[in-house]
Tab-separated table of C-alpha atoms in Angstrom:
chain	number	residue	atom	x	y	z
A	86	MET	CA	43.192	126.141	-118.884
A	87	ASN	CA	43.353	126.864	-116.271
A	88	LYS	CA	40.512	126.600	-113.430
A	89	ILE	CA	38.151	129.388	-112.898
A	90	VAL	CA	36.284	131.135	-109.788
A	91	ILE	CA	34.308	133.447	-109.793
A	92	LEU	CA	35.103	136.522	-106.811
A	93	THR	CA	32.076	138.718	-105.334
A	94	ASP	CA	31.348	141.116	-102.370
A	95	SER	CA	28.815	140.704	-99.840
A	96	THR	CA	26.794	143.141	-100.360
A	97	CYS	CA	25.879	141.261	-104.223
A	98	ASP	CA	22.759	139.561	-101.374
A	99	LEU	CA	22.896	136.224	-102.329
A	100	SER	CA	21.585	133.282	-100.350
A	101	ASN	CA	24.752	131.520	-98.784
A	102	GLU	CA	22.768	128.636	-99.686
A	103	LEU	CA	23.216	129.445	-103.428
A	104	ILE	CA	26.895	130.872	-102.554
A	105	GLU	CA	28.086	126.986	-102.121
A	106	GLN	CA	26.321	125.604	-104.593
A	107	ARG	CA	27.449	127.764	-107.583
A	108	ARG	CA	30.922	127.379	-105.645
A	109	ILE	CA	31.449	132.095	-105.816
A	110	MET	CA	33.570	133.166	-103.110
A	111	ILE	CA	33.072	136.534	-101.397
A	112	MET	CA	34.946	139.103	-100.143
A	113	PRO	CA	33.111	140.952	-96.982
A	114	LEU	CA	32.869	145.431	-97.291
A	115	LYS	CA	32.527	146.771	-93.494
A	116	VAL	CA	30.544	147.691	-91.588
A	117	CYS	CA	31.089	150.441	-88.353
A	118	PHE	CA	29.526	152.009	-85.778
A	119	ASP	CA	31.312	153.850	-83.219
A	120	GLY	CA	35.116	153.228	-84.457
A	121	VAL	CA	34.121	149.021	-84.304
A	122	GLU	CA	34.883	147.164	-87.434
A	123	TYR	CA	31.998	143.907	-87.562
A	124	LEU	CA	32.322	142.060	-91.411
A	125	ASP	CA	29.334	142.292	-93.378
A	126	GLY	CA	27.934	138.702	-93.309
A	127	VAL	CA	30.323	137.654	-90.943
A	128	ASP	CA	30.519	139.420	-87.886
A	129	LEU	CA	27.159	141.724	-88.217
A	130	LYS	CA	23.662	140.574	-89.075
A	131	THR	CA	21.237	142.477	-90.862
A	132	PRO	CA	18.480	142.198	-88.013
A	133	LYS	CA	21.781	142.988	-85.563
A	134	MET	CA	22.985	145.552	-87.372
A	135	TYR	CA	18.999	147.433	-86.843
A	136	LYS	CA	19.248	146.671	-83.996
A	137	ILE	CA	22.412	148.250	-82.878
A	138	VAL	CA	20.619	151.688	-85.206
A	139	GLU	CA	18.240	151.471	-82.936
A	140	GLU	CA	19.446	151.531	-79.303
A	141	LYS	CA	22.938	153.792	-80.966
A	142	ASN	CA	19.702	155.954	-82.696
A	143	VAL	CA	22.435	156.374	-85.370
A	144	LEU	CA	23.547	155.183	-89.013
A	145	PRO	CA	26.903	153.217	-89.527
A	146	LYS	CA	29.398	154.013	-91.038
A	147	THR	CA	30.101	151.359	-94.739
A	148	ALA	CA	33.207	150.509	-96.089
A	149	ALA	CA	34.824	149.233	-98.775
A	150	ILE	CA	36.824	146.576	-100.262
A	151	THR	CA	40.559	147.918	-99.828
A	152	ILE	CA	43.993	147.334	-101.680
A	153	GLU	CA	45.335	145.694	-99.403
A	154	GLU	CA	43.286	143.265	-99.077
A	155	PHE	CA	42.445	142.573	-103.626
A	156	ILE	CA	46.552	142.604	-103.248
A	157	LYS	CA	45.784	139.404	-100.969
A	158	LYS	CA	43.336	137.916	-102.283
A	159	PHE	CA	44.220	138.397	-106.050
A	160	THR	CA	47.654	136.987	-105.115
A	161	GLU	CA	46.418	133.827	-102.806
A	162	LEU	CA	44.490	132.666	-105.996
A	163	VAL	CA	46.042	132.890	-109.381
A	164	SER	CA	49.148	130.828	-107.223
A	165	GLU	CA	46.783	128.371	-107.012
A	166	GLY	CA	46.230	127.751	-110.525
A	167	TYR	CA	43.070	130.506	-110.899
A	168	ASP	CA	41.823	132.511	-112.789
A	169	VAL	CA	39.516	134.787	-111.833
A	170	ILE	CA	36.748	136.715	-112.293
A	171	TYR	CA	35.902	139.797	-110.560
A	172	THR	CA	32.832	141.670	-110.296
A	173	GLY	CA	31.191	143.374	-106.658
A	174	ILE	CA	29.683	146.939	-105.910
A	175	GLY	CA	28.940	148.667	-108.831
A	176	SER	CA	32.156	152.070	-109.620
A	177	LYS	CA	29.909	154.969	-109.281
A	178	LEU	CA	27.686	154.054	-105.620
A	179	SER	CA	31.950	152.054	-104.713
A	180	SER	CA	35.277	152.868	-104.386
A	181	SER	CA	35.932	148.922	-104.544
A	182	TYR	CA	36.271	149.111	-107.849
A	183	GLN	CA	38.789	151.446	-108.086
A	184	ASN	CA	40.921	149.677	-105.469
A	185	CYS	CA	40.525	146.975	-107.786
A	186	MET	CA	41.741	148.561	-110.064
A	187	VAL	CA	44.004	150.036	-107.878
A	188	ALA	CA	45.298	146.670	-106.984
A	189	ILE	CA	45.695	145.161	-110.060
A	190	SER	CA	47.721	147.659	-111.894
A	191	THR	CA	49.573	147.818	-108.835
A	192	LEU	CA	50.988	143.770	-109.209
A	193	ASN	CA	53.483	142.285	-111.586
A	194	GLU	CA	52.266	140.838	-115.208
A	195	GLU	CA	52.161	137.617	-114.112
A	196	ILE	CA	49.331	137.763	-111.875
A	197	ALA	CA	47.752	140.349	-113.676
A	198	SER	CA	47.453	138.209	-116.583
A	199	HIS	CA	45.303	135.885	-114.956
A	200	ILE	CA	42.707	139.648	-113.717
A	201	TYR	CA	39.213	139.812	-115.203
A	202	PRO	CA	37.816	142.359	-114.444
A	203	VAL	CA	33.521	143.604	-114.979
A	204	ASP	CA	31.773	146.152	-113.171
A	205	SER	CA	28.570	145.250	-112.391
A	206	GLY	CA	27.836	149.196	-112.340
A	207	ASN	CA	24.421	147.626	-109.726
A	208	LEU	CA	24.091	146.527	-107.152
A	209	SER	CA	22.289	143.596	-104.413
A	210	THR	CA	21.295	141.219	-106.668
A	211	GLY	CA	21.671	142.716	-109.378
A	212	ILE	CA	24.925	142.216	-109.024
A	213	GLY	CA	23.773	138.373	-107.978
A	214	LEU	CA	22.286	137.840	-111.059
A	215	LEU	CA	25.380	138.724	-112.671
A	216	VAL	CA	26.672	137.347	-111.019
A	217	LEU	CA	25.013	133.810	-111.592
A	218	LYS	CA	25.501	133.925	-115.593
A	219	MET	CA	28.684	134.587	-114.820
A	220	CYS	CA	28.521	130.235	-112.636
A	221	ASP	CA	26.737	129.453	-115.217
A	222	MET	CA	29.173	130.135	-118.362
A	223	ARG	CA	32.084	129.543	-116.093
A	224	ASP	CA	30.229	125.968	-115.770
A	225	ALA	CA	29.831	125.634	-119.593
A	226	ASN	CA	33.651	126.007	-120.501
A	227	MET	CA	33.982	129.046	-121.275
A	228	THR	CA	37.570	130.886	-121.153
A	229	ALA	CA	37.189	133.300	-118.705
A	230	LYS	CA	38.860	136.543	-121.329
A	231	GLU	CA	35.161	134.922	-122.702
A	232	ILE	CA	32.856	135.658	-119.472
A	233	GLN	CA	34.716	138.793	-118.774
A	234	GLU	CA	33.268	140.442	-122.234
A	235	ALA	CA	29.521	138.694	-122.068
A	236	ALA	CA	28.939	140.476	-118.807
A	237	ASN	CA	30.149	143.459	-119.688
A	238	LYS	CA	27.050	143.036	-122.310
A	239	ILE	CA	24.557	142.232	-119.498
A	240	VAL	CA	25.408	145.238	-117.434
A	241	PRO	CA	22.680	147.309	-119.058
A	242	CYS	CA	20.420	145.019	-119.548
A	243	ILE	CA	19.827	144.525	-115.492
A	244	ARG	CA	17.332	145.799	-113.935
A	245	ALA	CA	17.188	146.345	-110.279
A	246	GLN	CA	14.477	148.867	-108.513
A	247	PHE	CA	13.532	149.146	-105.230
A	248	SER	CA	10.502	150.011	-102.685
A	249	VAL	CA	11.640	151.864	-99.849
A	250	LYS	CA	9.365	151.960	-97.454
A	251	GLU	CA	9.653	155.388	-94.816
A	252	LEU	CA	12.237	157.737	-95.325
A	253	THR	CA	14.108	157.766	-91.976
A	254	PHE	CA	17.303	155.687	-93.276
A	255	LEU	CA	17.299	157.847	-96.735
A	256	HIS	CA	17.055	160.870	-94.288
A	257	LYS	CA	19.947	159.938	-91.639
A	258	GLY	CA	21.938	158.616	-94.472
A	259	GLY	CA	21.772	162.360	-96.497
A	260	ARG	CA	19.656	160.876	-99.181
A	261	CYS	CA	16.847	163.140	-98.537
A	262	SER	CA	16.458	167.203	-96.511
A	263	GLY	CA	14.292	166.509	-93.764
A	264	THR	CA	11.558	168.671	-95.288
A	265	ALA	CA	11.250	165.164	-97.913
A	266	ARG	CA	11.130	163.082	-94.787
A	267	PHE	CA	8.614	165.612	-93.134
A	268	PHE	CA	6.507	165.767	-96.954
A	269	GLY	CA	6.996	161.831	-97.363
A	270	THR	CA	5.853	160.572	-93.689
A	271	LEU	CA	3.048	163.148	-94.508
A	272	LEU	CA	1.584	161.642	-97.621
A	273	ARG	CA	2.571	158.824	-97.345
A	274	ILE	CA	5.307	158.800	-100.255
A	275	HIS	CA	6.473	155.645	-101.002
A	276	PRO	CA	9.766	156.301	-103.469
A	277	ILE	CA	11.012	153.082	-106.548
A	278	LEU	CA	14.953	153.586	-106.388
A	279	ARG	CA	16.048	152.206	-109.788
A	280	VAL	CA	20.100	151.510	-111.154
A	281	PHE	CA	20.336	153.164	-114.216
A	282	ASP	CA	24.026	153.940	-115.465
A	283	GLY	CA	25.307	152.899	-113.022
A	284	LYS	CA	23.180	155.176	-109.567
A	285	ILE	CA	20.884	154.932	-107.994
A	286	ILE	CA	17.913	157.546	-109.049
A	287	LEU	CA	14.082	158.312	-107.885
A	288	SER	CA	11.976	156.577	-110.546
A	289	GLU	CA	9.146	157.289	-109.294
A	290	LYS	CA	6.686	158.356	-106.084
A	291	ILE	CA	3.940	156.497	-104.874
A	292	PHE	CA	1.068	158.445	-102.342
A	293	GLY	CA	-1.202	155.706	-100.323
A	294	ARG	CA	-0.084	152.622	-99.629
A	295	TYR	CA	3.173	150.722	-99.714
A	296	GLU	CA	1.442	147.854	-101.420
A	297	LYS	CA	0.679	149.861	-103.446
A	298	SER	CA	3.901	150.097	-104.452
A	299	LEU	CA	4.331	146.709	-104.238
A	300	ASP	CA	1.687	146.710	-107.503
A	301	PHE	CA	3.892	148.690	-108.791
A	302	GLN	CA	7.284	146.513	-109.138
A	303	ILE	CA	4.768	142.985	-110.100
A	304	ALA	CA	3.327	145.416	-112.806
A	305	ASP	CA	6.409	145.681	-114.131
A	306	ILE	CA	7.957	143.117	-114.439
A	307	VAL	CA	4.075	141.352	-115.802
A	308	ASN	CA	4.425	143.694	-118.423
A	309	ASN	CA	8.574	143.024	-119.765
A	310	VAL	CA	8.406	139.575	-118.857
A	311	ASP	CA	8.389	139.089	-122.376
A	312	HIS	CA	11.192	140.793	-123.451
A	313	SER	CA	13.568	139.599	-120.152
A	314	GLU	CA	15.769	136.784	-119.965
A	315	HIS	CA	14.407	134.080	-118.594
A	316	ASP	CA	17.110	132.230	-116.363
A	317	TYR	CA	16.887	134.369	-112.810
A	318	LEU	CA	14.694	136.819	-111.180
A	319	PHE	CA	14.737	137.174	-107.634
A	320	ILE	CA	12.518	139.550	-104.327
A	321	THR	CA	14.541	140.882	-102.280
A	322	HIS	CA	14.408	142.247	-98.998
A	323	SER	CA	15.887	144.486	-96.076
A	324	ILE	CA	13.456	142.117	-93.176
A	325	ALA	CA	10.588	142.079	-95.357
A	326	ASP	CA	8.367	138.671	-95.059
A	327	ASP	CA	5.907	139.764	-95.818
A	328	GLU	CA	6.167	141.625	-98.389
A	329	ALA	CA	8.225	139.221	-100.366
A	330	LYS	CA	5.763	136.486	-99.538
A	331	TYR	CA	3.015	139.991	-101.750
A	332	ILE	CA	4.847	140.129	-104.343
A	333	TYR	CA	5.869	136.636	-104.826
A	334	ASP	CA	2.183	135.339	-104.920
A	335	ASN	CA	0.814	138.020	-106.810
A	336	ILE	CA	3.080	137.340	-109.376
A	337	PRO	CA	0.883	135.786	-111.985
A	338	GLU	CA	1.528	131.929	-112.292
A	339	GLU	CA	2.113	132.173	-116.907
A	340	VAL	CA	4.487	134.241	-115.751
A	341	LYS	CA	6.700	132.899	-112.683
A	342	LYS	CA	6.618	129.878	-114.727
A	343	LYS	CA	7.957	131.356	-117.762
A	344	PHE	CA	11.830	131.500	-115.230
A	345	LYS	CA	13.198	129.201	-114.821
A	346	ASN	CA	14.941	129.918	-110.876
A	347	ILE	CA	13.062	132.592	-108.659
A	348	TYR	CA	15.093	133.445	-106.203
A	349	ILE	CA	13.557	135.360	-102.736
A	350	THR	CA	16.952	136.206	-101.090
A	351	ASN	CA	17.865	138.784	-97.509
A	352	ALA	CA	19.970	142.133	-98.373
A	353	GLY	CA	23.488	141.839	-96.382
A	354	CYS	CA	24.279	144.933	-93.796
A	355	VAL	CA	25.893	147.600	-96.051
A	356	ILE	CA	22.736	147.634	-98.143
A	357	SER	CA	19.948	147.634	-95.969
A	358	SER	CA	21.962	150.990	-93.854
A	359	HIS	CA	21.388	152.695	-96.459
A	360	CYS	CA	17.420	151.832	-97.672
A	361	GLY	CA	16.347	150.544	-94.361
A	362	LYS	CA	13.476	148.501	-92.730
A	363	GLY	CA	11.085	147.392	-95.434
A	364	THR	CA	12.921	148.332	-98.714
A	365	ILE	CA	11.732	145.039	-101.102
A	366	GLY	CA	13.107	145.064	-104.869
A	367	ILE	CA	12.360	143.098	-108.160
A	368	LEU	CA	15.635	141.752	-110.078
A	369	TYR	CA	15.353	140.474	-114.063
A	370	ILE	CA	17.990	141.268	-116.453
A	371	LYS	CA	16.374	142.347	-119.801
A	372	ASP	CA	16.884	141.289	-123.116
A	373	ALA	CA	17.929	144.418	-124.972
A	374	PRO	CA	20.034	147.579	-122.577
A	375	LEU	CA	17.745	149.977	-120.422
A	376	VAL	CA	17.062	153.533	-123.160
A	377	ASP	CA	16.398	155.512	-119.684
A	378	ASP	CA	15.442	154.948	-116.608
A	379	LYS	CA	12.144	153.305	-117.040
């Protein structure tokens, strides 16, 4: 049986410590300002990205992993004796996965037969949850094919949702109209964005204090804890340390005790460039596929 490498991209928003501990390999997406290209998490970190946004008053563009980059990475790893399991940002959210599939189709059969792609249908630590489950399977000596098949069953069960603190980044990125931004600011609306069927949808509109949207997410995990898988729970945020502490402190102890691992992680540049400072989410895996956006 070949060695197995778990390969993902920088949008998984796992900490460097977790990446090192679990022997995860990362391919970075790109972030571009005025023609200058940065590798997400390598050349550019989130605080510096926000500083550039403030200075230039413009959002960065983001770019997927290219076909050529996938071909090079897959060829290197297979030549070193690895079976490669790849997952990254979902196919409905970026062209990275499509580029991965094109790369596999252009490789010779001997190399391509050692690549096992999984469409996460997700972003941020929605991907991270899947990656850690893959690591658990690898460490349990499952084959690459077995891991791929099991991971595909987990994908529709991943609960990923985020509270958005303010609408500027959604507005600048064309994700809400100027009118929606005006009234959202005026009425202090904080949207809850949720990933469903591989797409980001507007799930709820929370009025008033931002903490109310955090309370909404806390209530969600409380209500679903007995219908969830308990290996991992993520609180992931974009420069929202106080809000992350608020969520952690207000999740009931009896709920926290049910999870083997609770991680607080920071969103990288690609994810942050689309949602803005202060965005925060609670992410976990339910014990059955989501049947709608609730």
